[in-house]
C-alpha positions as a printed NumPy array, in Angstrom:
array([[  1.922, -31.266,  25.066],
       [  2.861, -31.436,  28.462],
       [  5.082, -30.19 ,  30.003],
       [  8.016, -32.891,  30.633],
       [ 10.744, -30.695,  32.537],
       [ 10.473, -26.698,  33.518],
       [ 12.836, -24.918,  35.307],
       [ 12.802, -20.566,  36.211],
       [ 15.63 , -18.773,  35.271],
       [ 16.411, -14.913,  34.192],
       [ 12.585, -14.116,  34.68 ],
       [ 11.81 , -17.043,  32.551],
       [  9.711, -20.242,  33.237],
       [ 11.481, -21.875,  30.654],
       [  9.463, -25.884,  30.031],
       [ 10.511, -28.761,  28.034],
       [  7.401, -30.048,  26.319],
       [  7.019, -34.193,  25.772],
       [  6.429, -34.783,  22.072],
       [  5.108, -38.451,  22.694],
       [  2.054, -36.945,  23.803],
       [ -0.658, -35.22 ,  22.5  ],
       [ -3.728, -33.548,  24.499],
       [ -7.484, -33.036,  23.378],
       [ -6.63 , -28.834,  23.624],
       [ -6.333, -25.7  ,  21.034],
       [ -2.801, -24.95 ,  21.62 ],
       [ -2.206, -21.453,  21.044],
       [  1.894, -22.293,  20.501],
       [  2.824, -24.565,  17.959],
       [  6.542, -26.929,  18.282],
       [  7.421, -29.509,  16.564],
       [  9.215, -33.013,  18.434],
       [ 12.568, -32.473,  17.872],
       [ 12.485, -28.253,  18.609],
       [ 10.313, -28.76 ,  21.803],
       [ 12.168, -26.329,  24.372],
       [  9.693, -23.034,  25.079],
       [ 10.251, -20.063,  26.933],
       [  7.317, -17.43 ,  28.378],
       [  7.807, -14.489,  30.187],
       [  6.767, -13.102,  33.668],
       [  3.462, -11.226,  31.491],
       [  3.012, -15.461,  30.224],
       [  3.937, -14.656,  27.118],
       [  5.397, -16.461,  24.835],
       [  9.149, -14.924,  24.781],
       [ 10.971, -17.737,  22.3  ],
       [ 11.174, -21.327,  21.025],
       [ 14.636, -23.335,  20.05 ],
       [ 14.478, -23.119,  16.932],
       [ 17.569, -25.39 ,  16.527],
       [ 17.236, -29.198,  16.6  ],
       [ 19.387, -31.64 ,  18.904],
       [ 21.938, -33.433,  16.447],
       [ 21.786, -36.902,  15.429],
       [ 18.169, -39.299,  14.503],
       [ 15.667, -36.814,  13.314],
       [ 13.486, -38.433,  16.364],
       [ 15.096, -36.663,  19.54 ],
       [ 13.907, -34.272,  21.294],
       [ 14.846, -32.313,  24.314],
       [ 14.09 , -34.072,  27.637],
       [ 15.151, -32.782,  30.962],
       [ 16.497, -28.957,  31.721],
       [ 18.772, -27.786,  34.355],
       [ 20.223, -24.816,  35.335],
       [ 24.249, -24.535,  37.204],
       [ 25.816, -21.788,  37.574],
       [ 23.529, -19.507,  35.809],
       [ 23.099, -21.384,  32.384],
       [ 20.819, -23.037,  31.286],
       [ 21.077, -26.741,  29.582],
       [ 19.217, -28.917,  27.825],
       [ 19.276, -32.17 ,  27.207],
       [ 17.905, -34.239,  24.318],
       [ 17.393, -37.681,  24.893],
       [ 20.442, -38.929,  22.367],
       [ 22.132, -37.98 ,  25.809],
       [ 23.321, -34.609,  24.354],
       [ 23.697, -31.869,  26.053],
       [ 22.771, -28.222,  24.788],
       [ 23.107, -24.383,  26.322],
       [ 21.197, -22.358,  25.38 ],
       [ 20.746, -18.877,  25.618],
       [ 17.817, -17.807,  27.371],
       [ 17.759, -13.959,  25.993],
       [ 17.38 , -15.424,  22.605],
       [ 16.249, -19.291,  22.74 ],
       [ 19.728, -20.265,  20.197],
       [ 21.26 , -23.25 ,  21.244],
       [ 25.109, -21.528,  22.028],
       [ 27.082, -25.062,  23.087],
       [ 26.012, -28.957,  22.85 ],
       [ 28.128, -31.607,  23.964],
       [ 28.161, -35.164,  25.255],
       [ 28.65 , -37.45 ,  28.174],
       [ 28.368, -41.489,  26.858],
       [ 29.646, -44.231,  29.183],
       [ 30.858, -47.111,  27.58 ],
       [ 32.634, -49.532,  29.738],
       [ 34.618, -47.682,  32.209],
       [ 35.363, -45.604,  29.304],
       [ 33.735, -42.206,  29.034],
       [ 33.265, -38.857,  26.715],
       [ 33.511, -35.647,  28.295],
       [ 32.762, -32.563,  25.927],
       [ 36.51 , -33.491,  23.858],
       [ 37.766, -36.16 ,  25.729],
       [ 37.95 , -39.622,  26.291],
       [ 38.616, -40.597,  30.098],
       [ 39.122, -43.82 ,  31.947],
       [ 39.53 , -43.577,  35.864],
       [ 43.781, -43.837,  35.1  ],
       [ 44.016, -42.26 ,  31.799],
       [ 42.714, -39.009,  30.135],
       [ 43.119, -38.841,  25.587],
       [ 42.192, -34.704,  24.838],
       [ 40.572, -34.994,  20.776],
       [ 41.133, -32.074,  18.454],
       [ 37.158, -31.645,  17.53 ],
       [ 34.612, -32.762,  19.986],
       [ 32.817, -36.301,  19.437],
       [ 29.506, -36.456,  17.   ],
       [ 28.485, -39.667,  16.697],
       [ 30.382, -43.171,  18.427],
       [ 29.799, -46.708,  18.776],
       [ 31.081, -49.535,  20.962],
       [ 31.179, -53.283,  20.582],
       [ 33.127, -56.069,  22.952],
       [ 36.349, -54.338,  23.065],
       [ 36.119, -51.22 ,  20.569],
       [ 35.209, -48.184,  20.892],
       [ 34.933, -45.999,  17.557],
       [ 34.779, -42.274,  17.924],
       [ 34.066, -39.759,  15.481],
       [ 34.705, -35.832,  15.931],
       [ 33.168, -34.154,  13.244],
       [ 33.358, -30.62 ,  12.109],
       [ 32.771, -27.09 ,  13.523],
       [ 33.17 , -28.14 ,  16.724],
       [ 36.158, -27.242,  18.398],
       [ 37.998, -28.828,  20.568],
       [ 40.994, -29.72 ,  23.573],
       [ 43.529, -26.906,  22.87 ],
       [ 46.933, -29.334,  23.07 ],
       [ 44.828, -32.535,  22.179],
       [ 46.794, -35.569,  22.519],
       [ 45.675, -37.097,  18.937],
       [ 45.346, -35.059,  15.102],
       [ 43.386, -36.696,  12.804],
       [ 43.658, -35.752,   9.427],
       [ 39.967, -35.168,   7.679],
       [ 38.407, -37.655,   5.278],
       [ 39.694, -40.075,   8.348],
       [ 37.879, -38.499,  10.776],
       [ 37.255, -41.315,  13.151],
       [ 39.618, -43.026,  16.348],
       [ 39.133, -46.029,  17.942],
       [ 39.843, -46.868,  21.467],
       [ 40.501, -50.15 ,  24.075],
       [ 38.875, -50.698,  27.222],
       [ 41.441, -49.   ,  28.886],
       [ 41.017, -45.63 ,  27.191],
       [ 44.31 , -46.067,  24.64 ],
       [ 44.193, -44.813,  21.668],
       [ 43.859, -48.231,  18.621],
       [ 44.056, -46.524,  15.983],
       [ 43.186, -43.607,  13.777],
       [ 41.147, -44.164,  10.556],
       [ 43.216, -44.541,   7.437],
       [ 42.619, -44.975,   3.573],
       [ 39.562, -42.871,   2.615],
       [ 40.46 , -41.773,  -0.964],
       [ 37.033, -41.965,  -1.989],
       [ 35.809, -38.516,  -0.11 ],
       [ 36.033, -35.285,  -0.228],
       [ 33.886, -33.229,   2.083],
       [ 36.686, -32.913,   5.134],
       [ 34.152, -34.455,   7.691],
       [ 33.035, -37.148,   5.899],
       [ 32.919, -39.783,   8.377],
       [ 29.18 , -39.76 ,  10.164],
       [ 27.723, -42.883,  12.249],
       [ 29.628, -45.866,  13.004],
       [ 28.359, -49.332,  13.77 ],
       [ 30.306, -52.025,  15.714],
       [ 28.94 , -55.11 ,  14.419],
       [ 30.664, -58.128,  16.68 ],
       [ 33.961, -57.18 ,  15.07 ],
       [ 33.373, -55.416,  12.42 ],
       [ 33.55 , -51.753,  12.268],
       [ 31.178, -49.606,  10.069],
       [ 31.453, -45.937,   9.393],
       [ 27.951, -44.283,   7.041],
       [ 29.707, -42.116,   4.818],
       [ 27.878, -37.65 ,   4.259],
       [ 27.712, -39.462,   0.666],
       [ 25.544, -42.528,   2.52 ],
       [ 28.117, -45.089,   1.559],
       [ 29.402, -47.704,   3.997],
       [ 32.398, -47.94 ,   4.374],
       [ 34.047, -51.072,   6.573],
       [ 37.283, -50.991,   8.059],
       [ 40.331, -53.248,   9.489],
       [ 39.44 , -53.635,  13.218],
       [ 43.058, -54.11 ,  14.193],
       [ 44.574, -51.286,  12.19 ],
       [ 41.627, -48.457,  10.848],
       [ 42.414, -49.415,   7.64 ],
       [ 39.738, -49.037,   5.322],
       [ 38.81 , -52.169,   3.434],
       [ 36.07 , -52.13 ,   1.577],
       [ 33.039, -49.313,   0.16 ],
       [ 29.7  , -50.197,  -0.581],
       [ 26.709, -47.71 ,  -1.657],
       [ 23.994, -47.521,   0.823],
       [ 21.086, -49.972,  -0.804],
       [ 23.393, -52.633,  -0.636],
       [ 25.552, -54.694,   2.251],
       [ 28.185, -56.696,   2.572],
       [ 28.066, -60.082,   4.596],
       [ 30.327, -63.031,   4.642],
       [ 32.392, -61.619,   1.453],
       [ 29.274, -61.713,  -0.411],
       [ 27.193, -58.204,  -1.239],
       [ 23.779, -57.845,  -1.04 ],
       [ 21.26 , -55.72 ,  -2.484],
       [ 18.09 , -54.807,  -1.083],
       [ 16.735, -51.851,  -3.275],
       [ 16.084, -49.59 ,  -0.964],
       [ 18.798, -47.41 ,   1.79 ],
       [ 19.873, -49.044,   5.133],
       [ 18.963, -47.034,   7.634],
       [ 19.558, -49.232,  10.779],
       [ 21.752, -51.838,  12.163],
       [ 21.69 , -53.529,  14.915],
       [ 24.243, -56.821,  16.358],
       [ 23.993, -58.559,  18.797],
       [ 24.946, -62.717,  19.686],
       [ 26.916, -63.223,  16.017],
       [ 23.262, -61.786,  14.629],
       [ 22.81 , -58.74 ,  12.893],
       [ 19.665, -57.434,  12.566],
       [ 19.061, -54.574,   9.037],
       [ 16.798, -52.553,   8.617],
       [ 15.993, -50.386,   5.569],
       [ 13.116, -48.077,   3.671],
       [  9.856, -50.698,   2.771],
       [  6.886, -50.223,   1.161],
       [  4.495, -47.499,   2.154],
       [  5.7  , -46.03 ,   5.461],
       [  7.061, -48.747,   7.373],
       [ 10.146, -50.59 ,   7.064],
       [ 12.049, -54.046,   6.152],
       [ 14.301, -55.601,   8.477],
       [ 16.694, -58.564,   8.051],
       [ 18.584, -61.068,  10.245],
       [ 22.31 , -62.211,   8.985],
       [ 24.714, -64.495,  10.977],
       [ 28.103, -63.457,  10.985],
       [ 28.99 , -65.833,   8.231],
       [ 26.697, -64.004,   5.555],
       [ 24.205, -66.531,   5.353],
       [ 20.001, -64.832,   5.674],
       [ 18.288, -66.506,   8.344],
       [ 15.078, -64.14 ,   8.364],
       [ 13.124, -61.563,   6.073],
       [  9.897, -59.323,   7.937],
       [  8.105, -57.031,   5.788],
       [  5.858, -54.238,   8.105],
       [  4.348, -51.806,   7.819],
       [  5.58 , -50.62 ,  11.457],
       [  8.437, -48.178,  11.567],
       [ 10.505, -49.773,  13.737],
       [ 13.353, -48.675,  15.51 ],
       [ 16.164, -50.988,  16.817],
       [ 17.666, -50.468,  20.475],
       [ 20.077, -52.658,  22.054],
       [ 19.341, -52.723,  25.939],
       [ 20.622, -55.291,  28.674],
       [ 22.487, -57.5  ,  25.98 ],
       [ 19.507, -58.038,  22.864],
       [ 17.921, -56.373,  20.6  ],
       [ 14.826, -54.83 ,  20.72 ],
       [ 11.957, -52.916,  18.425],
       [  9.823, -49.749,  19.201],
       [  7.158, -48.583,  17.155],
       [  5.151, -45.522,  17.999],
       [  1.732, -46.475,  17.966],
       [ -1.411, -44.373,  18.406],
       [ -0.708, -41.084,  19.884],
       [  2.886, -41.219,  19.676],
       [  2.804, -43.951,  22.835],
       [  6.011, -45.631,  22.359],
       [  5.589, -49.867,  21.995],
       [  8.313, -52.053,  22.392],
       [  8.846, -55.129,  21.602],
       [ 11.436, -58.055,  22.959],
       [ 12.599, -60.291,  19.276],
       [ 13.969, -62.937,  18.269],
       [ 17.204, -61.973,  16.485],
       [ 17.742, -65.886,  14.847],
       [ 14.   , -65.821,  13.36 ],
       [ 12.723, -62.334,  13.644],
       [  9.469, -63.415,  15.465],
       [  7.982, -60.918,  18.076],
       [  8.703, -62.919,  21.538],
       [  6.687, -60.293,  24.177],
       [  5.199, -56.461,  23.901],
       [  6.958, -54.469,  26.566],
       [  4.578, -51.394,  26.607],
       [  5.348, -48.114,  28.736],
       [  8.555, -50.289,  29.752],
       [ 12.11 , -50.96 ,  28.558]])
């Protein structure tokens, strides 16, 4: 793989390799896509390889290396920052910086220009819609010493508004046993859905945070009707009244569905492509990693599911 980013620190050359490219060479070091940071000593001998992948999607990888106050930080493609011990290559800390409207996350704090909400644990995943920003906090991550809000697992999610003020803490989750069971939030227009460690989907009242429905991972509710797909729902994006849903498909591909907010199924496409769903510039896009790992992106019509334009190498 070619070098994507590099720094020199403590007598080491630390490089982040680009896993989206491969070179026709016989490598001396073999690394995995999500463990793509290596360090070389002054004699050009391998010192260590980062063994722990960044959290989040398994397609994420370390992208940009930086040095500040003598410490090595690697930013991953899921917008998370990771402190790496230069003596061992072990991860010693992780945090996120993320902006939604005028609200941003920095460590264990949700802030605006005029407000600050300290959390008992660091955020692990989040999503935002028109006027609600939902944050899930995770286990094993120390938060603020004096938090402004308390969270009682397994109701480990909170919501804030565009002003950064607390709207609610999730409540009513009684079907889960693990302390920090809520994992990944999805803001689908006015709907708040959070996937749990048991791969169930939990819907919450957007005004109160009270759980109001639960269903297994191979089903989904639209317009009060339960739809079954025969395979796990593994991706969701919402845009202009349409939810695009992704499931595992036959062979190695993915199935895509389009549903209107009222529950009408608009379209369905079955491809051999392993799509990723992206939201950019107010529209949903498809991302396919084609030959040699080169990403190819497409604009498509959310109302029909038809591909409109190929955006190779951009957006």
